[in-house]
Amino acid sequence: MRKNLSDVPATPVIQVIERMFSLIDVLASREEAISLKEISEKTGLHPSTTHRILNDLAVGRFVDRPEAGSYRLGMRLLELGNLVKGRLNVRDAALGPMRELHKLTQQPVNLSMRQGDEIVYIERAYSERSGMQVVRAIGGRAALHLTSTGKLFLAADDPQRVRSYATRTGLAGHTRNSITQLPALERELSKARQYGIARDNEELELGVRCMAAGIYDDQGKLVAGLSISAPADRLDEGWLPKLQATANEISGALGFKDGMAATPASGANVTTGA
């Protein structure tokens, strides 16, 4: 029978594996190679035990020996890390947290990514109980300046890129609330940068408002946006902390760490895994 996650022990049950983890943690704490003596002292392991485990790790290329008596992390860890990173899929990381957020709000929760001058909807958590018709199906697209997630991506661009976007698209509107003038858009993007969230105030569809928070990868790059859509008179500001916490949870699953500086998002096409 498959074990539940709660059945998995918090610490290794095999002593040598626990010691191996301790040695790797010590090596990871320093950029330069560390002597056998120092590693032994930091882990509390006997030098002979430390030497034996490190040598076995070196055979597997998990540890390198740049010179006799010193050790550092090996290239095999980088190779495995790149494999894990390559297999991470934003949709896979987001789906569970999105469903939980939907249970809380009972409103559609959307996952979107940027492709050129548009966002594309790649996943949605939704049920009939929301009482709101889905206005954009998975695979649907919308101009950046008309959507909450799209504004997050524009806010991550430098001012020249935003001006270029405005020139290319003409800032065409969909509703009477759409932002169609560059100064107004720049003011909106300034708010998004300041607060880390963006909003759609019936700018794409009349009667529908949205709020969005960004999802970042292990390099601090904005790769997606998580948004809640609701009827205009039912969007609850009390959902905002949970929205941000859920976006942070997904970012963490992609390798983003608190305090990591965000990097500018690219306007190039992205792989959605669709």
Short mmCIF file of C-alpha atoms in Angstrom, two decimals:
data_model
loop_
_atom_site.label_atom_id
_atom_site.label_comp_id
_atom_site.label_asym_id
_atom_site.label_seq_id
_atom_site.Cartn_x
_atom_site.Cartn_y
_atom_site.Cartn_z
CA MET A 1 0.00 0.00 0.00
CA ARG A 2 1.25 3.47 -0.86
CA LYS A 3 2.43 5.45 2.16
CA ASN A 4 1.08 8.86 3.02
CA LEU A 5 3.50 11.77 3.24
CA SER A 6 2.87 11.82 6.97
CA ASP A 7 4.35 8.31 7.18
CA VAL A 8 7.71 9.48 5.85
CA PRO A 9 10.18 10.04 8.73
CA ALA A 10 11.49 13.57 9.24
CA THR A 11 15.10 12.33 9.48
CA PRO A 12 16.90 9.50 7.69
CA VAL A 13 16.56 6.09 9.35
CA ILE A 14 19.91 4.90 7.95
CA GLN A 15 22.74 6.45 9.94
CA VAL A 16 25.28 6.66 7.12
CA ILE A 17 22.80 8.57 4.94
CA GLU A 18 22.14 11.03 7.76
CA ARG A 19 25.92 11.55 8.05
CA MET A 20 26.22 11.99 4.30
CA PHE A 21 23.56 14.73 4.38
CA SER A 22 25.47 16.49 7.18
CA LEU A 23 28.69 16.42 5.17
CA ILE A 24 26.98 17.80 2.06
CA ASP A 25 25.40 20.61 4.11
CA VAL A 26 28.84 21.61 5.45
CA LEU A 27 30.34 21.61 1.96
CA ALA A 28 27.39 23.67 0.68
CA SER A 29 28.00 26.33 3.35
CA ARG A 30 31.32 27.37 1.79
CA GLU A 31 32.28 28.35 -1.74
CA GLU A 32 35.90 27.22 -1.38
CA ALA A 33 37.20 23.74 -0.63
CA ILE A 34 37.19 22.70 3.05
CA SER A 35 39.78 20.62 4.83
CA LEU A 36 38.96 17.19 6.19
CA LYS A 37 39.77 18.38 9.71
CA GLU A 38 37.30 21.30 9.54
CA ILE A 39 34.56 19.15 8.03
CA SER A 40 35.03 16.62 10.81
CA GLU A 41 34.82 19.32 13.47
CA LYS A 42 31.69 20.92 12.01
CA THR A 43 29.81 17.64 11.70
CA GLY A 44 31.09 16.07 14.91
CA LEU A 45 32.08 12.95 12.99
CA HIS A 46 35.35 11.12 13.57
CA PRO A 47 37.96 12.01 10.92
CA SER A 48 38.17 8.42 9.70
CA THR A 49 34.40 8.22 9.28
CA THR A 50 34.35 11.59 7.52
CA HIS A 51 37.19 10.51 5.22
CA ARG A 52 35.48 7.23 4.31
CA ILE A 53 32.10 8.79 3.45
CA LEU A 54 33.67 11.67 1.49
CA ASN A 55 35.75 9.24 -0.54
CA ASP A 56 32.64 7.25 -1.46
CA LEU A 57 30.87 10.49 -2.45
CA ALA A 58 33.87 11.39 -4.58
CA VAL A 59 33.57 8.07 -6.44
CA GLY A 60 30.05 9.11 -7.44
CA ARG A 61 31.26 12.66 -8.34
CA PHE A 62 29.02 14.16 -5.64
CA VAL A 63 32.21 15.51 -4.04
CA ASP A 64 35.47 16.72 -5.62
CA ARG A 65 38.98 16.63 -4.13
CA PRO A 66 40.82 19.63 -5.63
CA GLU A 67 43.89 18.70 -3.57
CA ALA A 68 44.83 16.13 -0.96
CA GLY A 69 42.88 16.54 2.28
CA SER A 70 40.31 19.07 0.99
CA TYR A 71 36.82 18.67 -0.45
CA ARG A 72 34.08 20.62 -2.20
CA LEU A 73 30.73 19.82 -3.83
CA GLY A 74 31.02 17.93 -7.11
CA MET A 75 29.64 18.39 -10.60
CA ARG A 76 27.23 15.50 -10.28
CA LEU A 77 25.06 17.63 -7.99
CA LEU A 78 24.94 20.34 -10.67
CA GLU A 79 23.98 17.78 -13.31
CA LEU A 80 21.17 16.41 -11.14
CA GLY A 81 20.03 19.91 -10.19
CA ASN A 82 19.73 20.86 -13.84
CA LEU A 83 17.69 17.73 -14.48
CA VAL A 84 15.29 18.65 -11.68
CA LYS A 85 15.04 22.23 -12.89
CA GLY A 86 14.37 21.09 -16.44
CA ARG A 87 11.54 18.86 -15.26
CA LEU A 88 9.84 21.51 -13.15
CA ASN A 89 6.64 22.60 -14.81
CA VAL A 90 4.84 25.73 -13.69
CA ARG A 91 1.47 24.13 -14.29
CA ASP A 92 2.35 21.03 -12.28
CA ALA A 93 3.66 23.13 -9.39
CA ALA A 94 0.63 25.43 -9.43
CA LEU A 95 -2.35 23.11 -9.84
CA GLY A 96 -2.65 21.87 -6.24
CA PRO A 97 -2.23 25.30 -4.62
CA MET A 98 -4.65 26.78 -7.18
CA ARG A 99 -7.32 24.27 -6.20
CA GLU A 100 -6.88 25.12 -2.55
CA LEU A 101 -7.20 28.84 -3.31
CA HIS A 102 -10.35 28.15 -5.30
CA LYS A 103 -11.84 26.24 -2.36
CA LEU A 104 -11.27 29.31 -0.20
CA THR A 105 -12.63 31.92 -2.60
CA GLN A 106 -15.14 29.88 -4.64
CA GLN A 107 -14.04 32.00 -7.61
CA PRO A 108 -12.01 31.08 -10.71
CA VAL A 109 -8.25 31.00 -10.13
CA ASN A 110 -6.16 31.49 -13.27
CA LEU A 111 -2.55 30.68 -14.18
CA SER A 112 -1.17 32.73 -17.06
CA MET A 113 2.18 33.18 -18.79
CA ARG A 114 3.50 35.76 -21.19
CA GLN A 115 3.91 35.14 -24.89
CA GLY A 116 5.11 38.23 -26.71
CA ASP A 117 2.59 41.03 -26.26
CA GLU A 118 -0.09 38.76 -24.81
CA ILE A 119 -0.72 36.48 -21.90
CA VAL A 120 -1.96 32.94 -22.46
CA TYR A 121 -4.12 31.14 -19.91
CA ILE A 122 -2.52 27.76 -19.21
CA GLU A 123 -4.57 26.49 -16.24
CA ARG A 124 -7.68 27.32 -14.29
CA ALA A 125 -9.29 26.08 -11.07
CA TYR A 126 -13.01 26.62 -11.47
CA SER A 127 -16.42 25.28 -10.48
CA GLU A 128 -20.02 26.10 -11.28
CA ARG A 129 -20.53 27.33 -7.71
CA SER A 130 -18.71 30.57 -8.48
CA GLY A 131 -21.78 31.79 -10.32
CA MET A 132 -19.56 33.42 -12.93
CA GLN A 133 -19.18 32.38 -16.53
CA VAL A 134 -15.59 31.62 -17.57
CA VAL A 135 -14.61 34.42 -19.91
CA ARG A 136 -11.26 33.03 -21.04
CA ALA A 137 -10.72 29.32 -21.67
CA ILE A 138 -7.38 27.56 -21.20
CA GLY A 139 -5.31 28.48 -24.24
CA GLY A 140 -7.09 31.82 -24.55
CA ARG A 141 -5.08 35.01 -24.99
CA ALA A 142 -5.39 38.65 -24.04
CA ALA A 143 -3.33 41.81 -24.41
CA LEU A 144 -0.96 42.49 -21.53
CA HIS A 145 -2.34 45.91 -20.61
CA LEU A 146 -5.91 44.61 -20.29
CA THR A 147 -5.21 41.97 -17.64
CA SER A 148 -3.91 41.86 -14.10
CA THR A 149 -1.21 39.28 -14.90
CA GLY A 150 -0.23 41.12 -18.06
CA LYS A 151 0.34 44.28 -16.03
CA LEU A 152 2.73 42.35 -13.76
CA PHE A 153 4.83 41.45 -16.79
CA LEU A 154 4.76 45.01 -18.11
CA ALA A 155 5.73 46.28 -14.64
CA ALA A 156 8.78 44.01 -14.79
CA ASP A 157 9.88 45.65 -18.06
CA ASP A 158 11.94 48.82 -18.19
CA PRO A 159 10.22 52.07 -19.29
CA GLN A 160 11.55 51.87 -22.85
CA ARG A 161 10.11 48.40 -23.32
CA VAL A 162 6.75 49.59 -22.01
CA ARG A 163 6.77 52.51 -24.47
CA SER A 164 7.66 50.12 -27.30
CA TYR A 165 4.79 47.85 -26.30
CA ALA A 166 2.39 50.82 -26.34
CA THR A 167 3.58 51.81 -29.81
CA ARG A 168 3.27 48.27 -31.20
CA THR A 169 -0.18 47.58 -29.80
CA GLY A 170 -1.70 51.04 -29.80
CA LEU A 171 -3.11 50.13 -26.35
CA ALA A 172 -6.38 49.06 -27.92
CA GLY A 173 -9.24 48.78 -25.43
CA HIS A 174 -12.02 46.24 -24.91
CA THR A 175 -14.33 48.09 -22.51
CA ARG A 176 -14.96 51.64 -21.35
CA ASN A 177 -12.63 50.89 -18.40
CA SER A 178 -9.67 49.78 -20.53
CA ILE A 179 -6.47 51.79 -20.13
CA THR A 180 -5.66 53.14 -23.58
CA GLN A 181 -3.25 56.00 -22.77
CA LEU A 182 0.41 55.48 -21.94
CA PRO A 183 0.58 57.90 -18.95
CA ALA A 184 -2.34 56.12 -17.27
CA LEU A 185 -0.74 52.74 -17.94
CA GLU A 186 2.58 53.91 -16.50
CA ARG A 187 0.82 55.05 -13.32
CA GLU A 188 -0.88 51.65 -13.06
CA LEU A 189 2.44 49.83 -13.53
CA SER A 190 4.06 51.98 -10.86
CA LYS A 191 1.43 50.75 -8.38
CA ALA A 192 2.09 47.15 -9.43
CA ARG A 193 5.82 47.58 -8.78
CA GLN A 194 5.16 49.20 -5.42
CA TYR A 195 2.68 46.64 -4.07
CA GLY A 196 3.69 43.49 -5.96
CA ILE A 197 0.16 42.92 -7.22
CA ALA A 198 -1.86 44.13 -10.20
CA ARG A 199 -5.55 44.51 -10.93
CA ASP A 200 -7.99 44.38 -13.81
CA ASN A 201 -10.93 46.69 -13.10
CA GLU A 202 -13.40 45.48 -15.75
CA GLU A 203 -10.81 46.32 -18.40
CA LEU A 204 -11.02 43.04 -20.32
CA GLU A 205 -14.65 42.11 -19.61
CA LEU A 206 -17.36 44.31 -18.11
CA GLY A 207 -18.62 42.89 -14.85
CA VAL A 208 -15.39 41.00 -14.10
CA ARG A 209 -12.54 42.18 -11.88
CA CYS A 210 -9.25 40.41 -11.17
CA MET A 211 -6.25 40.61 -8.88
CA ALA A 212 -2.90 38.95 -9.65
CA ALA A 213 0.39 38.12 -7.95
CA GLY A 214 3.60 37.03 -9.64
CA ILE A 215 5.25 33.60 -9.73
CA TYR A 216 9.07 33.55 -9.90
CA ASP A 217 11.60 30.85 -10.75
CA ASP A 218 14.91 29.95 -9.11
CA GLN A 219 16.64 32.87 -10.86
CA GLY A 220 14.12 35.40 -9.59
CA LYS A 221 12.53 35.74 -13.03
CA LEU A 222 8.81 36.42 -13.34
CA VAL A 223 7.52 33.38 -15.23
CA ALA A 224 3.77 33.41 -14.58
CA GLY A 225 0.94 35.16 -12.81
CA LEU A 226 -1.72 33.79 -10.50
CA SER A 227 -5.02 35.64 -10.53
CA ILE A 228 -8.47 35.48 -8.98
CA SER A 229 -11.44 36.52 -11.16
CA ALA A 230 -14.79 37.46 -9.68
CA PRO A 231 -17.94 39.40 -10.47
CA ALA A 232 -17.09 43.07 -10.07
CA ASP A 233 -19.18 43.50 -6.92
CA ARG A 234 -17.87 40.32 -5.25
CA LEU A 235 -14.09 40.64 -5.48
CA ASP A 236 -13.00 40.48 -1.84
CA GLU A 237 -9.86 42.36 -0.80
CA GLY A 238 -9.55 39.85 2.05
CA TRP A 239 -8.42 37.28 -0.52
CA LEU A 240 -5.28 39.23 -1.31
CA PRO A 241 -2.97 37.82 1.43
CA LYS A 242 -3.94 34.25 0.49
CA LEU A 243 -3.40 35.00 -3.20
CA GLN A 244 0.09 36.29 -2.45
CA ALA A 245 0.85 33.36 -0.15
CA THR A 246 -0.26 30.89 -2.82
CA ALA A 247 1.88 32.59 -5.49
CA ASN A 248 4.83 32.47 -3.07
CA GLU A 249 4.19 28.77 -2.44
CA ILE A 250 4.30 28.02 -6.16
CA SER A 251 7.43 30.18 -6.58
CA GLY A 252 9.07 28.22 -3.78
CA ALA A 253 8.29 24.96 -5.57
CA LEU A 254 10.15 26.39 -8.59
CA GLY A 255 13.22 27.21 -6.49
CA PHE A 256 12.56 30.86 -5.64
CA LYS A 257 13.71 31.87 -2.16
CA ASP A 258 12.51 34.77 -0.01
CA GLY A 259 14.81 37.75 -0.36
CA MET A 260 15.97 36.78 -3.84
CA ALA A 261 16.11 39.80 -6.13
CA ALA A 262 13.67 39.56 -9.00
CA THR A 263 15.14 39.85 -12.51
CA PRO A 264 13.44 41.46 -15.51
CA ALA A 265 10.97 39.21 -17.27
CA SER A 266 11.59 38.40 -20.90
CA GLY A 267 9.04 39.22 -23.56
CA ALA A 268 10.03 36.14 -25.55
CA ASN A 269 7.74 33.19 -26.00
CA VAL A 270 7.72 30.72 -23.14
CA THR A 271 7.15 27.00 -22.90
CA THR A 272 3.93 26.26 -21.10
CA GLY A 273 4.02 22.50 -21.12
CA ALA A 274 0.68 22.55 -22.90
#
